[in-house]
Short mmCIF file of C-alpha atoms in Angstrom, two decimals:
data_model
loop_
_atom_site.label_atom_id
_atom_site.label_comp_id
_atom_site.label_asym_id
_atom_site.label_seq_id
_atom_site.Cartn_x
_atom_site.Cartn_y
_atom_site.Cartn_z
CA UNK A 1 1.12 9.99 5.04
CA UNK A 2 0.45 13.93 4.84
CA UNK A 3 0.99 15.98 2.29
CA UNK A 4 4.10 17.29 4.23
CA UNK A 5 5.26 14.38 4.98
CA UNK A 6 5.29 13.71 1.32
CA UNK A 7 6.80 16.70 0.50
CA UNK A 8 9.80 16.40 3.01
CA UNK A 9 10.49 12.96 1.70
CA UNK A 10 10.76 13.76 -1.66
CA UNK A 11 12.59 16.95 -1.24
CA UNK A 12 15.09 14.67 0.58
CA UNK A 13 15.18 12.08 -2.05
CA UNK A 14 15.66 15.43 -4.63
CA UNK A 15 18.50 16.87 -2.64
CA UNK A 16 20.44 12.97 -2.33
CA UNK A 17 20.15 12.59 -6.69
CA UNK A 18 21.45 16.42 -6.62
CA UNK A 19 23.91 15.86 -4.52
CA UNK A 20 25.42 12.78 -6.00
CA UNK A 21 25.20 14.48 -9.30
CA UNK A 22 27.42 16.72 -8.26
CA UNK A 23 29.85 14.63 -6.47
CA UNK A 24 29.89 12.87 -10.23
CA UNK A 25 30.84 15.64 -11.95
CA UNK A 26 33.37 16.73 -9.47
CA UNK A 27 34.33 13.31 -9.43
CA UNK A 28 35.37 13.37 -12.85
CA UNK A 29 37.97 16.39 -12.15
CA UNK A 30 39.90 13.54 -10.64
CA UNK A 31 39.93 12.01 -14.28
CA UNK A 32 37.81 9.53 -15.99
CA UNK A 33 40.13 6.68 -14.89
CA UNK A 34 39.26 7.49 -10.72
CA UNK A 35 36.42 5.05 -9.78
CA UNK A 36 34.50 7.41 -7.43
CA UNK A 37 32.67 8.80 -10.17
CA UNK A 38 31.81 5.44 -11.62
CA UNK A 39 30.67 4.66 -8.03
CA UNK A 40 28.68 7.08 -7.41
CA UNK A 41 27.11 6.46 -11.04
CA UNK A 42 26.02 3.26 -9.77
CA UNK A 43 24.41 4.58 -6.66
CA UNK A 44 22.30 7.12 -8.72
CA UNK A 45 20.98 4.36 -11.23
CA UNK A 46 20.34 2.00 -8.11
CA UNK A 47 18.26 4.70 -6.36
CA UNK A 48 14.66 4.15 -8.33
CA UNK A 49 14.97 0.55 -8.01
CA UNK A 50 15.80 0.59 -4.03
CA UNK A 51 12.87 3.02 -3.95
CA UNK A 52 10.60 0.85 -6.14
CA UNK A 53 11.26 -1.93 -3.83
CA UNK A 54 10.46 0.04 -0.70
CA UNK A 55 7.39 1.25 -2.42
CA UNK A 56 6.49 -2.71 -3.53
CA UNK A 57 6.52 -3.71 0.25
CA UNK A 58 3.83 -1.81 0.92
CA UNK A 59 1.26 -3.68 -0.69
CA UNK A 60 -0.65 -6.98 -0.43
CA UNK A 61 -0.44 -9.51 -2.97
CA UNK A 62 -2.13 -12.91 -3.09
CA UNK A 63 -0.29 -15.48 -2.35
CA UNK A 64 -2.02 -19.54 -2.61
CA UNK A 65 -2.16 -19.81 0.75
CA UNK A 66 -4.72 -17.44 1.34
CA UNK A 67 -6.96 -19.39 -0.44
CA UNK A 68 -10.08 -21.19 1.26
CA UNK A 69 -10.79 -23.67 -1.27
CA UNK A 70 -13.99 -21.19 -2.03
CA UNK A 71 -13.05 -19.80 -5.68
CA UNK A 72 -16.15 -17.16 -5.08
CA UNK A 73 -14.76 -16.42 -1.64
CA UNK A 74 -11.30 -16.29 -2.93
CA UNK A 75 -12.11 -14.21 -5.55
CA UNK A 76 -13.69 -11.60 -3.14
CA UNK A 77 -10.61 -11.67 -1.14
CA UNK A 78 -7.99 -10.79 -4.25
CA UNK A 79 -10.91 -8.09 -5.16
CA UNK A 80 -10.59 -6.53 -1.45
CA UNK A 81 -6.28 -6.81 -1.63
CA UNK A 82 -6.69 -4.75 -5.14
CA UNK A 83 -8.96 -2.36 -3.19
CA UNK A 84 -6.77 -2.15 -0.29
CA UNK A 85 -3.80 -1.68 -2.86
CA UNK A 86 -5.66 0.85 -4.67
CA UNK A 87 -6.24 3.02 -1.23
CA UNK A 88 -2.19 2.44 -0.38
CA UNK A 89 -1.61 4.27 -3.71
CA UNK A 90 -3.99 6.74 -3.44
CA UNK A 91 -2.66 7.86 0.21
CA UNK A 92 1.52 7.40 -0.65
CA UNK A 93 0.80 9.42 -3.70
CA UNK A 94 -0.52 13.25 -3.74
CA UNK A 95 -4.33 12.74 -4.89
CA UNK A 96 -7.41 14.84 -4.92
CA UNK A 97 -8.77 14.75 -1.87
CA UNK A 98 -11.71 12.80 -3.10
CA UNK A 99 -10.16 9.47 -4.43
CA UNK A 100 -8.56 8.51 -1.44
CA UNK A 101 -11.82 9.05 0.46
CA UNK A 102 -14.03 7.35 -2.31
CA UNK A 103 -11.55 4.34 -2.71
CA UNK A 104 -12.55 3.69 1.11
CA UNK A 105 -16.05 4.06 0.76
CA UNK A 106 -16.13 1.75 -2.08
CA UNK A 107 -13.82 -0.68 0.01
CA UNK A 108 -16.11 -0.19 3.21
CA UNK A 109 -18.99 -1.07 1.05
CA UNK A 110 -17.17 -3.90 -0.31
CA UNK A 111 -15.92 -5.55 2.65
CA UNK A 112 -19.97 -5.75 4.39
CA UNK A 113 -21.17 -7.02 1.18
CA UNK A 114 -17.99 -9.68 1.25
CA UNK A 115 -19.26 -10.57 4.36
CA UNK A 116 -22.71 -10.52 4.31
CA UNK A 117 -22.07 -13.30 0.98
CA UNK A 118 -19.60 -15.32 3.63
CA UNK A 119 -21.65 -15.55 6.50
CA UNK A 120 -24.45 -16.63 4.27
CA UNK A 121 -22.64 -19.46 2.47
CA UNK A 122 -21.18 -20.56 6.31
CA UNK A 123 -24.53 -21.19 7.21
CA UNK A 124 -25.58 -23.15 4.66
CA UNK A 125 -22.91 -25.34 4.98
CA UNK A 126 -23.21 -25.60 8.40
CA UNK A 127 -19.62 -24.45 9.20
CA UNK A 128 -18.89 -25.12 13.03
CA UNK A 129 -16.52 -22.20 14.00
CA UNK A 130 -19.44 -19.47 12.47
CA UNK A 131 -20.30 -17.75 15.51
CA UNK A 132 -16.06 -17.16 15.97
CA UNK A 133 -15.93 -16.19 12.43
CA UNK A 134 -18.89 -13.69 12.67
CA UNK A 135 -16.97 -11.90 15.82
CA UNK A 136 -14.18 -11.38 13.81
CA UNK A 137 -16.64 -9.32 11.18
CA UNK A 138 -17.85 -7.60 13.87
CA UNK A 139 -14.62 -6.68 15.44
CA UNK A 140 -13.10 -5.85 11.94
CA UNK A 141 -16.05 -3.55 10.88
CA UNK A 142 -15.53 -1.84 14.49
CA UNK A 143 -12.12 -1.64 13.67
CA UNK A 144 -12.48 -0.07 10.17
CA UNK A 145 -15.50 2.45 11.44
CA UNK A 146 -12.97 3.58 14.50
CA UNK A 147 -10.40 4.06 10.98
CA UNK A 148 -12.66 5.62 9.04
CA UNK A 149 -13.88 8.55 12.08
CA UNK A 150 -10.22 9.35 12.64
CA UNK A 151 -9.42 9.37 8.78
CA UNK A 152 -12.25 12.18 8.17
CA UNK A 153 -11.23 14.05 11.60
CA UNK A 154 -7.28 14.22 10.62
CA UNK A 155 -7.18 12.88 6.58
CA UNK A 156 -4.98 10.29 7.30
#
């Protein structure tokens, strides 16, 4: 999300609370007993939790079923969702423009030693659908380099 993109949405957000506060207050010329104010009290105090649950959606969080019965493997996994979470805050929120970029190199780096460690313990234990598994590395890191070119050409 860009900077003005960020900007628009929060001026928005700013002039919906400003505008229901004033509703409220004009509200209240219709005397305390009129529910419209009281209404439009609610709205305003259910505004930061609708938008804490919008924000919430937009990260990963480890569920049980994720798990591969590998508690190193596993634990790589929850350390790239924090890292992935970590970059998802970094770009919703208005940063430096370092962190973002440094959160992704760190998560790059991350994710090849991740798989370097997998691939190695898959061999060792033989695993029969390695060669499938390794293509999906390969595709991913293509994936994530193709990401990562159009992140430093455009920033987002």
């Amino acid at each position: 999300m860009s900077i003005v993109t960020k900007g628009i949405s929060m001026f928005i957000l700013s002039l919906l609370i400003l505008s229901l506060l004033i509703m409220v207050v004009l509200g209240f010329m219709l005397g305390f007993g009129h529910p419209l104010p009281w209404i439009l009290i609610a709205i305003l105090v259910l505004i930061p939790v609708i938008h804490d649950k919008i924000i919430a959606r937009r990260f990963v969080k480890w569920k049980n079923s994720y798990s591969v019965g590998v508690e190193s493997i596993d634990n790589d996994h929850k350390k790239l969702l924090c890292m992935l979470n970590q970059l998802q805050t970094a770009s919703h929120y208005t940063t430096y423009d370092g962190v973002a970029e440094g959160i992704l190199n760190d998560l790059v780096e991350y994710t090849e030693y991740h798989f370097f460690r997998e691939e190695e313990l898959m061999k060792e234990c033989n695993y029969p659908g390695f060669d499938a598994h390794r293509k999906q590395h390969e595709a991913m890191i293509s994936q994530v380099s193709t990401f990562i070119e159009e992140y430093r050409v455009d920033g987002t």
